[in-house]
JSON list of C-alpha atoms in Angstrom, two decimals:
[
{"chain": "A", "resi": 110, "resn": "ARG", "atom": "CA", "xyz": [-4.06, -19.45, 4.02]},
{"chain": "A", "resi": 111, "resn": "LYS", "atom": "CA", "xyz": [-3.50, -15.75, 3.29]},
{"chain": "A", "resi": 112, "resn": "GLU", "atom": "CA", "xyz": [-0.03, -14.70, 2.27]},
{"chain": "A", "resi": 113, "resn": "VAL", "atom": "CA", "xyz": [0.17, -12.10, 5.06]},
{"chain": "A", "resi": 114, "resn": "GLU", "atom": "CA", "xyz": [-1.93, -12.37, 8.17]},
{"chain": "A", "resi": 115, "resn": "GLN", "atom": "CA", "xyz": [-2.64, -9.77, 10.98]},
{"chain": "A", "resi": 116, "resn": "ASP", "atom": "CA", "xyz": [-5.01, -9.50, 13.87]},
{"chain": "A", "resi": 117, "resn": "PRO", "atom": "CA", "xyz": [-7.64, -7.05, 12.58]},
{"chain": "A", "resi": 118, "resn": "GLY", "atom": "CA", "xyz": [-8.30, -5.63, 16.12]},
{"chain": "A", "resi": 119, "resn": "PRO", "atom": "CA", "xyz": [-9.37, -3.06, 17.17]},
{"chain": "A", "resi": 120, "resn": "PHE", "atom": "CA", "xyz": [-6.86, -2.55, 19.88]},
{"chain": "A", "resi": 121, "resn": "ASN", "atom": "CA", "xyz": [-8.32, -0.06, 22.29]},
{"chain": "A", "resi": 122, "resn": "VAL", "atom": "CA", "xyz": [-5.58, 1.18, 24.58]},
{"chain": "A", "resi": 123, "resn": "PRO", "atom": "CA", "xyz": [-5.18, 4.25, 26.98]},
{"chain": "A", "resi": 124, "resn": "GLU", "atom": "CA", "xyz": [-2.67, 7.00, 26.15]},
{"chain": "A", "resi": 125, "resn": "GLY", "atom": "CA", "xyz": [0.78, 6.10, 27.41]},
{"chain": "A", "resi": 126, "resn": "ALA", "atom": "CA", "xyz": [0.30, 2.34, 27.05]},
{"chain": "A", "resi": 127, "resn": "THR", "atom": "CA", "xyz": [2.69, 0.04, 25.12]},
{"chain": "A", "resi": 128, "resn": "VAL", "atom": "CA", "xyz": [0.98, -1.95, 22.32]},
{"chain": "A", "resi": 129, "resn": "ALA", "atom": "CA", "xyz": [2.26, -4.75, 20.11]},
{"chain": "A", "resi": 130, "resn": "PHE", "atom": "CA", "xyz": [1.12, -5.87, 16.73]},
{"chain": "A", "resi": 131, "resn": "ASN", "atom": "CA", "xyz": [2.04, -9.10, 15.08]},
{"chain": "A", "resi": 132, "resn": "CYS", "atom": "CA", "xyz": [2.10, -10.20, 11.45]},
{"chain": "A", "resi": 133, "resn": "THR", "atom": "CA", "xyz": [2.93, -13.65, 9.88]},
{"chain": "A", "resi": 134, "resn": "TYR", "atom": "CA", "xyz": [3.65, -14.34, 6.28]},
{"chain": "A", "resi": 135, "resn": "SER", "atom": "CA", "xyz": [3.53, -17.69, 4.44]},
{"chain": "A", "resi": 136, "resn": "ASN", "atom": "CA", "xyz": [5.96, -17.28, 1.53]},
{"chain": "A", "resi": 137, "resn": "SER", "atom": "CA", "xyz": [9.46, -17.97, 2.62]},
{"chain": "A", "resi": 138, "resn": "ALA", "atom": "CA", "xyz": [10.69, -16.33, -0.58]},
{"chain": "A", "resi": 139, "resn": "SER", "atom": "CA", "xyz": [9.62, -12.89, 0.89]},
{"chain": "A", "resi": 140, "resn": "GLN", "atom": "CA", "xyz": [12.58, -10.62, 1.08]},
{"chain": "A", "resi": 141, "resn": "SER", "atom": "CA", "xyz": [11.77, -7.37, 2.71]},
{"chain": "A", "resi": 142, "resn": "PHE", "atom": "CA", "xyz": [9.19, -6.20, 5.12]},
{"chain": "A", "resi": 143, "resn": "PHE", "atom": "CA", "xyz": [7.46, -2.96, 5.98]},
{"chain": "A", "resi": 144, "resn": "TRP", "atom": "CA", "xyz": [4.94, -1.40, 8.41]},
{"chain": "A", "resi": 145, "resn": "TYR", "atom": "CA", "xyz": [2.64, 1.26, 6.92]},
{"chain": "A", "resi": 146, "resn": "ARG", "atom": "CA", "xyz": [0.24, 3.44, 8.79]},
{"chain": "A", "resi": 147, "resn": "GLN", "atom": "CA", "xyz": [-3.15, 4.34, 7.16]},
{"chain": "A", "resi": 148, "resn": "ASP", "atom": "CA", "xyz": [-5.55, 6.95, 8.49]},
{"chain": "A", "resi": 149, "resn": "CYS", "atom": "CA", "xyz": [-9.16, 6.78, 7.65]},
{"chain": "A", "resi": 150, "resn": "ARG", "atom": "CA", "xyz": [-9.76, 7.57, 3.94]},
{"chain": "A", "resi": 151, "resn": "LYS", "atom": "CA", "xyz": [-6.13, 8.32, 3.48]},
{"chain": "A", "resi": 152, "resn": "GLU", "atom": "CA", "xyz": [-3.24, 6.63, 1.66]},
{"chain": "A", "resi": 153, "resn": "PRO", "atom": "CA", "xyz": [-0.78, 4.28, 3.42]},
{"chain": "A", "resi": 154, "resn": "LYS", "atom": "CA", "xyz": [2.20, 6.13, 4.75]},
{"chain": "A", "resi": 155, "resn": "LEU", "atom": "CA", "xyz": [5.57, 4.34, 5.37]},
{"chain": "A", "resi": 156, "resn": "LEU", "atom": "CA", "xyz": [6.16, 3.95, 9.06]},
{"chain": "A", "resi": 157, "resn": "MET", "atom": "CA", "xyz": [9.14, 1.68, 9.09]},
{"chain": "A", "resi": 158, "resn": "SER", "atom": "CA", "xyz": [11.08, -0.74, 6.86]},
{"chain": "A", "resi": 159, "resn": "VAL", "atom": "CA", "xyz": [12.08, -3.93, 8.77]},
{"chain": "A", "resi": 160, "resn": "TYR", "atom": "CA", "xyz": [15.50, -5.47, 7.64]},
{"chain": "A", "resi": 161, "resn": "SER", "atom": "CA", "xyz": [17.43, -8.31, 9.12]},
{"chain": "A", "resi": 162, "resn": "SER", "atom": "CA", "xyz": [16.99, -8.37, 12.95]},
{"chain": "A", "resi": 163, "resn": "GLY", "atom": "CA", "xyz": [14.84, -5.25, 13.16]},
{"chain": "A", "resi": 164, "resn": "ASN", "atom": "CA", "xyz": [15.15, -1.60, 13.84]},
{"chain": "A", "resi": 165, "resn": "GLU", "atom": "CA", "xyz": [13.92, 1.17, 16.10]},
{"chain": "A", "resi": 166, "resn": "ASP", "atom": "CA", "xyz": [12.66, 4.63, 15.40]},
{"chain": "A", "resi": 167, "resn": "GLY", "atom": "CA", "xyz": [11.77, 6.70, 18.45]},
{"chain": "A", "resi": 168, "resn": "ARG", "atom": "CA", "xyz": [8.72, 5.16, 20.10]},
{"chain": "A", "resi": 169, "resn": "PHE", "atom": "CA", "xyz": [8.46, 2.51, 17.38]},
{"chain": "A", "resi": 170, "resn": "THR", "atom": "CA", "xyz": [10.34, -0.87, 17.17]},
{"chain": "A", "resi": 171, "resn": "ALA", "atom": "CA", "xyz": [10.01, -3.33, 14.54]},
{"chain": "A", "resi": 172, "resn": "GLN", "atom": "CA", "xyz": [11.33, -6.88, 14.79]},
{"chain": "A", "resi": 173, "resn": "LEU", "atom": "CA", "xyz": [11.80, -9.56, 12.13]},
{"chain": "A", "resi": 174, "resn": "ASN", "atom": "CA", "xyz": [12.01, -13.34, 12.79]},
{"chain": "A", "resi": 175, "resn": "ARG", "atom": "CA", "xyz": [12.74, -15.09, 9.46]},
{"chain": "A", "resi": 176, "resn": "ALA", "atom": "CA", "xyz": [12.76, -18.51, 10.89]},
{"chain": "A", "resi": 177, "resn": "SER", "atom": "CA", "xyz": [9.25, -18.22, 12.27]},
{"chain": "A", "resi": 178, "resn": "GLN", "atom": "CA", "xyz": [8.16, -15.85, 9.38]},
{"chain": "A", "resi": 179, "resn": "TYR", "atom": "CA", "xyz": [6.88, -13.32, 11.81]},
{"chain": "A", "resi": 180, "resn": "ILE", "atom": "CA", "xyz": [7.25, -9.61, 12.14]},
{"chain": "A", "resi": 181, "resn": "SER", "atom": "CA", "xyz": [6.15, -7.35, 15.00]},
{"chain": "A", "resi": 182, "resn": "LEU", "atom": "CA", "xyz": [5.64, -3.69, 15.71]},
{"chain": "A", "resi": 183, "resn": "LEU", "atom": "CA", "xyz": [5.92, -2.26, 19.19]},
{"chain": "A", "resi": 184, "resn": "ILE", "atom": "CA", "xyz": [4.67, 1.25, 19.95]},
{"chain": "A", "resi": 185, "resn": "ARG", "atom": "CA", "xyz": [5.65, 2.67, 23.36]},
{"chain": "A", "resi": 186, "resn": "ASP", "atom": "CA", "xyz": [3.98, 5.59, 25.16]},
{"chain": "A", "resi": 187, "resn": "SER", "atom": "CA", "xyz": [1.18, 5.64, 22.69]},
{"chain": "A", "resi": 188, "resn": "LYS", "atom": "CA", "xyz": [-0.41, 9.02, 21.73]},
{"chain": "A", "resi": 189, "resn": "LEU", "atom": "CA", "xyz": [-3.94, 9.82, 20.63]},
{"chain": "A", "resi": 190, "resn": "SER", "atom": "CA", "xyz": [-2.38, 10.70, 17.25]},
{"chain": "A", "resi": 191, "resn": "ASP", "atom": "CA", "xyz": [-1.21, 7.08, 16.93]},
{"chain": "A", "resi": 192, "resn": "SER", "atom": "CA", "xyz": [-4.88, 6.00, 16.26]},
{"chain": "A", "resi": 193, "resn": "ALA", "atom": "CA", "xyz": [-4.82, 4.54, 12.80]},
{"chain": "A", "resi": 194, "resn": "THR", "atom": "CA", "xyz": [-4.80, 1.25, 10.98]},
{"chain": "A", "resi": 195, "resn": "TYR", "atom": "CA", "xyz": [-1.31, -0.38, 10.82]},
{"chain": "A", "resi": 196, "resn": "LEU", "atom": "CA", "xyz": [-0.64, -2.44, 7.80]},
{"chain": "A", "resi": 197, "resn": "CYS", "atom": "CA", "xyz": [2.06, -5.05, 7.56]},
{"chain": "A", "resi": 198, "resn": "ALA", "atom": "CA", "xyz": [3.51, -5.48, 4.07]},
{"chain": "A", "resi": 199, "resn": "VAL", "atom": "CA", "xyz": [5.75, -8.04, 2.63]},
{"chain": "A", "resi": 200, "resn": "ASN", "atom": "CA", "xyz": [7.84, -7.62, -0.63]},
{"chain": "A", "resi": 201, "resn": "ARG", "atom": "CA", "xyz": [8.95, -10.38, -2.85]},
{"chain": "A", "resi": 202, "resn": "LEU", "atom": "CA", "xyz": [10.99, -9.70, -6.01]},
{"chain": "A", "resi": 203, "resn": "THR", "atom": "CA", "xyz": [9.62, -11.69, -8.99]},
{"chain": "A", "resi": 204, "resn": "GLY", "atom": "CA", "xyz": [10.66, -11.79, -12.63]},
{"chain": "A", "resi": 205, "resn": "GLY", "atom": "CA", "xyz": [8.30, -8.81, -13.30]},
{"chain": "A", "resi": 206, "resn": "GLY", "atom": "CA", "xyz": [9.42, -6.72, -10.42]},
{"chain": "A", "resi": 207, "resn": "ASN", "atom": "CA", "xyz": [8.52, -6.06, -6.79]},
{"chain": "A", "resi": 208, "resn": "LYS", "atom": "CA", "xyz": [5.28, -7.47, -5.44]},
{"chain": "A", "resi": 209, "resn": "LEU", "atom": "CA", "xyz": [4.09, -5.94, -2.25]},
{"chain": "A", "resi": 210, "resn": "THR", "atom": "CA", "xyz": [1.48, -7.84, -0.33]},
{"chain": "A", "resi": 211, "resn": "PHE", "atom": "CA", "xyz": [-0.37, -6.30, 2.48]},
{"chain": "A", "resi": 212, "resn": "GLY", "atom": "CA", "xyz": [-2.06, -7.77, 5.61]},
{"chain": "A", "resi": 213, "resn": "THR", "atom": "CA", "xyz": [-5.57, -6.81, 6.42]},
{"chain": "A", "resi": 214, "resn": "GLY", "atom": "CA", "xyz": [-4.35, -4.28, 8.91]},
{"chain": "A", "resi": 215, "resn": "THR", "atom": "CA", "xyz": [-4.64, -3.88, 12.63]},
{"chain": "A", "resi": 216, "resn": "GLN", "atom": "CA", "xyz": [-6.87, -0.94, 13.87]},
{"chain": "A", "resi": 217, "resn": "LEU", "atom": "CA", "xyz": [-5.50, 1.00, 16.91]},
{"chain": "A", "resi": 218, "resn": "LYS", "atom": "CA", "xyz": [-7.59, 3.36, 18.90]},
{"chain": "A", "resi": 219, "resn": "VAL", "atom": "CA", "xyz": [-5.70, 5.32, 21.66]},
{"chain": "A", "resi": 220, "resn": "GLU", "atom": "CA", "xyz": [-8.09, 6.80, 24.19]},
{"chain": "A", "resi": 221, "resn": "LEU", "atom": "CA", "xyz": [-7.77, 9.28, 27.04]},
{"chain": "B", "resi": 31, "resn": "ASP", "atom": "CA", "xyz": [10.50, 14.97, -1.11]},
{"chain": "B", "resi": 32, "resn": "THR", "atom": "CA", "xyz": [8.65, 11.70, -1.14]},
{"chain": "B", "resi": 33, "resn": "GLU", "atom": "CA", "xyz": [5.64, 13.03, -2.97]},
{"chain": "B", "resi": 34, "resn": "VAL", "atom": "CA", "xyz": [3.40, 11.14, -5.43]},
{"chain": "B", "resi": 35, "resn": "THR", "atom": "CA", "xyz": [0.42, 13.15, -6.68]},
{"chain": "B", "resi": 36, "resn": "GLN", "atom": "CA", "xyz": [-2.87, 11.79, -8.13]},
{"chain": "B", "resi": 37, "resn": "THR", "atom": "CA", "xyz": [-5.79, 13.42, -9.93]},
{"chain": "B", "resi": 38, "resn": "PRO", "atom": "CA", "xyz": [-8.67, 13.66, -9.62]},
{"chain": "B", "resi": 39, "resn": "LYS", "atom": "CA", "xyz": [-9.21, 13.19, -5.85]},
{"chain": "B", "resi": 40, "resn": "HIS", "atom": "CA", "xyz": [-12.77, 12.02, -6.42]},
{"chain": "B", "resi": 41, "resn": "LEU", "atom": "CA", "xyz": [-14.44, 10.70, -9.60]},
{"chain": "B", "resi": 42, "resn": "VAL", "atom": "CA", "xyz": [-18.01, 9.61, -10.15]},
{"chain": "B", "resi": 43, "resn": "MET", "atom": "CA", "xyz": [-18.76, 7.90, -13.43]},
{"chain": "B", "resi": 44, "resn": "GLY", "atom": "CA", "xyz": [-21.39, 5.87, -15.15]},
{"chain": "B", "resi": 45, "resn": "MET", "atom": "CA", "xyz": [-20.96, 2.43, -16.44]},
{"chain": "B", "resi": 46, "resn": "THR", "atom": "CA", "xyz": [-20.78, 3.66, -19.98]},
{"chain": "B", "resi": 47, "resn": "ASN", "atom": "CA", "xyz": [-18.26, 6.51, -19.40]},
{"chain": "B", "resi": 48, "resn": "LYS", "atom": "CA", "xyz": [-14.52, 6.60, -20.33]},
{"chain": "B", "resi": 49, "resn": "LYS", "atom": "CA", "xyz": [-12.30, 8.33, -17.84]},
{"chain": "B", "resi": 50, "resn": "SER", "atom": "CA", "xyz": [-8.64, 8.52, -16.84]},
{"chain": "B", "resi": 51, "resn": "LEU", "atom": "CA", "xyz": [-6.78, 8.54, -13.56]},
{"chain": "B", "resi": 52, "resn": "LYS", "atom": "CA", "xyz": [-3.47, 10.22, -13.48]},
{"chain": "B", "resi": 53, "resn": "CYS", "atom": "CA", "xyz": [-0.46, 9.84, -11.21]},
{"chain": "B", "resi": 54, "resn": "GLU", "atom": "CA", "xyz": [2.81, 11.76, -11.13]},
{"chain": "B", "resi": 55, "resn": "GLN", "atom": "CA", "xyz": [6.16, 11.59, -9.24]},
{"chain": "B", "resi": 56, "resn": "HIS", "atom": "CA", "xyz": [9.34, 13.68, -9.58]},
{"chain": "B", "resi": 57, "resn": "MET", "atom": "CA", "xyz": [11.57, 11.56, -7.39]},
{"chain": "B", "resi": 58, "resn": "GLY", "atom": "CA", "xyz": [13.35, 9.90, -10.28]},
{"chain": "B", "resi": 59, "resn": "HIS", "atom": "CA", "xyz": [11.71, 6.62, -9.44]},
{"chain": "B", "resi": 60, "resn": "ARG", "atom": "CA", "xyz": [11.74, 3.91, -12.11]},
{"chain": "B", "resi": 61, "resn": "ALA", "atom": "CA", "xyz": [9.03, 1.78, -10.84]},
{"chain": "B", "resi": 62, "resn": "MET", "atom": "CA", "xyz": [5.36, 2.82, -10.62]},
{"chain": "B", "resi": 63, "resn": "TYR", "atom": "CA", "xyz": [2.26, 0.86, -9.40]},
{"chain": "B", "resi": 64, "resn": "TRP", "atom": "CA", "xyz": [-1.44, 0.75, -9.46]},
{"chain": "B", "resi": 65, "resn": "TYR", "atom": "CA", "xyz": [-3.36, -0.59, -6.40]},
{"chain": "B", "resi": 66, "resn": "LYS", "atom": "CA", "xyz": [-7.09, -1.07, -5.65]},
{"chain": "B", "resi": 67, "resn": "GLN", "atom": "CA", "xyz": [-8.35, -0.70, -2.16]},
{"chain": "B", "resi": 68, "resn": "LYS", "atom": "CA", "xyz": [-11.91, -1.50, -1.07]},
{"chain": "B", "resi": 69, "resn": "ALA", "atom": "CA", "xyz": [-13.34, -0.23, 2.17]},
{"chain": "B", "resi": 70, "resn": "LYS", "atom": "CA", "xyz": [-11.87, -2.11, 5.23]},
{"chain": "B", "resi": 71, "resn": "LYS", "atom": "CA", "xyz": [-9.54, -4.14, 2.92]},
{"chain": "B", "resi": 72, "resn": "PRO", "atom": "CA", "xyz": [-5.81, -3.85, 2.30]},
{"chain": "B", "resi": 73, "resn": "PRO", "atom": "CA", "xyz": [-4.51, -2.38, -1.01]},
{"chain": "B", "resi": 74, "resn": "GLU", "atom": "CA", "xyz": [-4.25, -4.94, -3.76]},
{"chain": "B", "resi": 75, "resn": "LEU", "atom": "CA", "xyz": [-1.78, -4.81, -6.46]},
{"chain": "B", "resi": 76, "resn": "MET", "atom": "CA", "xyz": [-3.04, -4.26, -10.06]},
{"chain": "B", "resi": 77, "resn": "PHE", "atom": "CA", "xyz": [-0.15, -3.29, -12.23]},
{"chain": "B", "resi": 78, "resn": "VAL", "atom": "CA", "xyz": [3.57, -2.67, -12.06]},
{"chain": "B", "resi": 79, "resn": "TYR", "atom": "CA", "xyz": [5.56, -0.57, -14.51]},
{"chain": "B", "resi": 80, "resn": "SER", "atom": "CA", "xyz": [9.38, -0.90, -14.63]},
{"chain": "B", "resi": 81, "resn": "TYR", "atom": "CA", "xyz": [11.31, 1.49, -16.64]},
{"chain": "B", "resi": 82, "resn": "GLU", "atom": "CA", "xyz": [8.13, 2.51, -18.36]},
{"chain": "B", "resi": 83, "resn": "LYS", "atom": "CA", "xyz": [7.33, -1.03, -19.42]},
{"chain": "B", "resi": 84, "resn": "LEU", "atom": "CA", "xyz": [4.40, -3.09, -18.01]},
{"chain": "B", "resi": 85, "resn": "SER", "atom": "CA", "xyz": [6.01, -5.82, -15.97]},
{"chain": "B", "resi": 86, "resn": "ILE", "atom": "CA", "xyz": [3.27, -7.23, -13.88]},
{"chain": "B", "resi": 87, "resn": "ASN", "atom": "CA", "xyz": [-0.59, -7.40, -14.56]},
{"chain": "B", "resi": 88, "resn": "GLU", "atom": "CA", "xyz": [-2.34, -9.11, -11.73]},
{"chain": "B", "resi": 89, "resn": "SER", "atom": "CA", "xyz": [-5.00, -10.52, -13.95]},
{"chain": "B", "resi": 90, "resn": "VAL", "atom": "CA", "xyz": [-6.82, -7.28, -13.98]},
{"chain": "B", "resi": 91, "resn": "PRO", "atom": "CA", "xyz": [-9.98, -6.98, -16.30]},
{"chain": "B", "resi": 92, "resn": "SER", "atom": "CA", "xyz": [-9.49, -5.25, -19.57]},
{"chain": "B", "resi": 93, "resn": "ARG", "atom": "CA", "xyz": [-11.74, -2.52, -18.56]},
{"chain": "B", "resi": 94, "resn": "PHE", "atom": "CA", "xyz": [-8.78, -1.10, -16.73]},
{"chain": "B", "resi": 95, "resn": "SER", "atom": "CA", "xyz": [-5.94, -0.08, -19.06]},
{"chain": "B", "resi": 96, "resn": "PRO", "atom": "CA", "xyz": [-2.70, 1.27, -17.71]},
{"chain": "B", "resi": 97, "resn": "GLU", "atom": "CA", "xyz": [-0.39, 3.54, -19.55]},
{"chain": "B", "resi": 98, "resn": "CYS", "atom": "CA", "xyz": [3.08, 4.92, -18.69]},
{"chain": "B", "resi": 99, "resn": "PRO", "atom": "CA", "xyz": [3.81, 7.84, -21.11]},
{"chain": "B", "resi": 100, "resn": "ASN", "atom": "CA", "xyz": [7.26, 8.51, -19.45]},
{"chain": "B", "resi": 101, "resn": "SER", "atom": "CA", "xyz": [9.12, 7.76, -16.24]},
{"chain": "B", "resi": 102, "resn": "SER", "atom": "CA", "xyz": [7.25, 10.35, -14.20]},
{"chain": "B", "resi": 103, "resn": "LEU", "atom": "CA", "xyz": [3.66, 9.65, -15.14]},
{"chain": "B", "resi": 104, "resn": "LEU", "atom": "CA", "xyz": [1.17, 6.86, -14.91]},
{"chain": "B", "resi": 105, "resn": "ASN", "atom": "CA", "xyz": [-2.31, 6.77, -16.13]},
{"chain": "B", "resi": 106, "resn": "LEU", "atom": "CA", "xyz": [-5.11, 4.32, -15.71]},
{"chain": "B", "resi": 107, "resn": "HIS", "atom": "CA", "xyz": [-7.86, 4.36, -18.34]},
{"chain": "B", "resi": 108, "resn": "LEU", "atom": "CA", "xyz": [-11.22, 3.31, -17.30]},
{"chain": "B", "resi": 109, "resn": "HIS", "atom": "CA", "xyz": [-13.97, 2.07, -19.59]},
{"chain": "B", "resi": 110, "resn": "ALA", "atom": "CA", "xyz": [-17.25, 0.24, -19.04]},
{"chain": "B", "resi": 111, "resn": "LEU", "atom": "CA", "xyz": [-16.72, -0.19, -15.39]},
{"chain": "B", "resi": 112, "resn": "GLN", "atom": "CA", "xyz": [-18.98, -1.90, -12.97]},
{"chain": "B", "resi": 113, "resn": "PRO", "atom": "CA", "xyz": [-20.38, -0.65, -9.68]},
{"chain": "B", "resi": 114, "resn": "GLU", "atom": "CA", "xyz": [-18.20, -3.26, -7.83]},
{"chain": "B", "resi": 115, "resn": "ASP", "atom": "CA", "xyz": [-15.14, -1.39, -9.31]},
{"chain": "B", "resi": 116, "resn": "SER", "atom": "CA", "xyz": [-15.93, 1.56, -6.88]},
{"chain": "B", "resi": 117, "resn": "ALA", "atom": "CA", "xyz": [-12.90, 1.76, -4.68]},
{"chain": "B", "resi": 118, "resn": "LEU", "atom": "CA", "xyz": [-9.82, 3.90, -3.69]},
{"chain": "B", "resi": 119, "resn": "TYR", "atom": "CA", "xyz": [-7.23, 3.70, -6.48]},
{"chain": "B", "resi": 120, "resn": "LEU", "atom": "CA", "xyz": [-3.72, 4.23, -5.16]},
{"chain": "B", "resi": 121, "resn": "CYS", "atom": "CA", "xyz": [-0.61, 4.95, -7.19]},
{"chain": "B", "resi": 122, "resn": "ALA", "atom": "CA", "xyz": [2.79, 4.23, -5.75]},
{"chain": "B", "resi": 123, "resn": "SER", "atom": "CA", "xyz": [6.38, 4.57, -6.88]},
{"chain": "B", "resi": 124, "resn": "SER", "atom": "CA", "xyz": [9.71, 3.16, -5.89]},
{"chain": "B", "resi": 125, "resn": "PRO", "atom": "CA", "xyz": [13.38, 3.87, -6.81]},
{"chain": "B", "resi": 126, "resn": "ASP", "atom": "CA", "xyz": [14.24, 0.60, -8.57]},
{"chain": "B", "resi": 127, "resn": "SER", "atom": "CA", "xyz": [12.07, -2.38, -9.06]},
{"chain": "B", "resi": 128, "resn": "GLY", "atom": "CA", "xyz": [15.19, -4.54, -9.47]},
{"chain": "B", "resi": 129, "resn": "SER", "atom": "CA", "xyz": [15.92, -4.36, -5.76]},
{"chain": "B", "resi": 130, "resn": "SER", "atom": "CA", "xyz": [14.00, -6.45, -3.22]},
{"chain": "B", "resi": 131, "resn": "THR", "atom": "CA", "xyz": [14.57, -3.71, -0.59]},
{"chain": "B", "resi": 132, "resn": "ASP", "atom": "CA", "xyz": [12.73, -1.20, -2.71]},
{"chain": "B", "resi": 133, "resn": "THR", "atom": "CA", "xyz": [10.33, 1.03, -0.76]},
{"chain": "B", "resi": 134, "resn": "GLN", "atom": "CA", "xyz": [7.10, 2.12, -2.26]},
{"chain": "B", "resi": 135, "resn": "TYR", "atom": "CA", "xyz": [5.57, 5.53, -1.57]},
{"chain": "B", "resi": 136, "resn": "PHE", "atom": "CA", "xyz": [1.94, 6.11, -2.15]},
{"chain": "B", "resi": 137, "resn": "GLY", "atom": "CA", "xyz": [-0.10, 8.96, -3.50]},
{"chain": "B", "resi": 138, "resn": "PRO", "atom": "CA", "xyz": [-3.32, 10.21, -1.82]},
{"chain": "B", "resi": 139, "resn": "GLY", "atom": "CA", "xyz": [-5.51, 8.11, -4.14]},
{"chain": "B", "resi": 140, "resn": "THR", "atom": "CA", "xyz": [-8.52, 8.67, -6.25]},
{"chain": "B", "resi": 141, "resn": "ARG", "atom": "CA", "xyz": [-11.87, 7.72, -4.77]},
{"chain": "B", "resi": 142, "resn": "LEU", "atom": "CA", "xyz": [-13.89, 6.28, -7.69]},
{"chain": "B", "resi": 143, "resn": "THR", "atom": "CA", "xyz": [-17.62, 5.71, -7.50]},
{"chain": "B", "resi": 144, "resn": "VAL", "atom": "CA", "xyz": [-19.24, 3.96, -10.41]},
{"chain": "B", "resi": 145, "resn": "LEU", "atom": "CA", "xyz": [-23.08, 4.38, -10.78]}
]
């Protein structure tokens, strides 16, 4: 079983739609959680950190459920510019330092 | 300013060449990372430097040799690579690798092609 799993998509949604992505992680020692956005042939850019019970930033809401080892990302009123791959990342502090493990990413295409 | 810079942006090299990738950050971060990303795959951790010391090596072949000359710079020396090493090489930094809530910021990457 992969340490971090995501539905690869693609999710094709019309502009203005609400879309939700899910991510599960297998290592209960995981301590912090992130959503990154990656555009084609670009680097991952931090979208949101997800701590404790979750957080909201404008149209984006991230939730964490430690009991189920599950995090989610909700995008409301989606824009064409939201089209990208969304990577879930799970951080675990080891003796050597932080190890960030990414899911395979979920591709989002927002259409007119 | 959450900027990590990497040079070169693109690199084409033969299997017998020796080349280096460079990464720089001026955010005062004390942890720096190298990742490898193949097409349509997620980034995979290669090395972690904490306070200029190599702290994690994810069983990376010795043809990849990292170096951290100071707290702002990270190099990746390449020698005798294989075509399957062609990928996007991403550098990242974070404030303090001793905290589990550390957030990593990525540079734009070097797109490497090995012929």
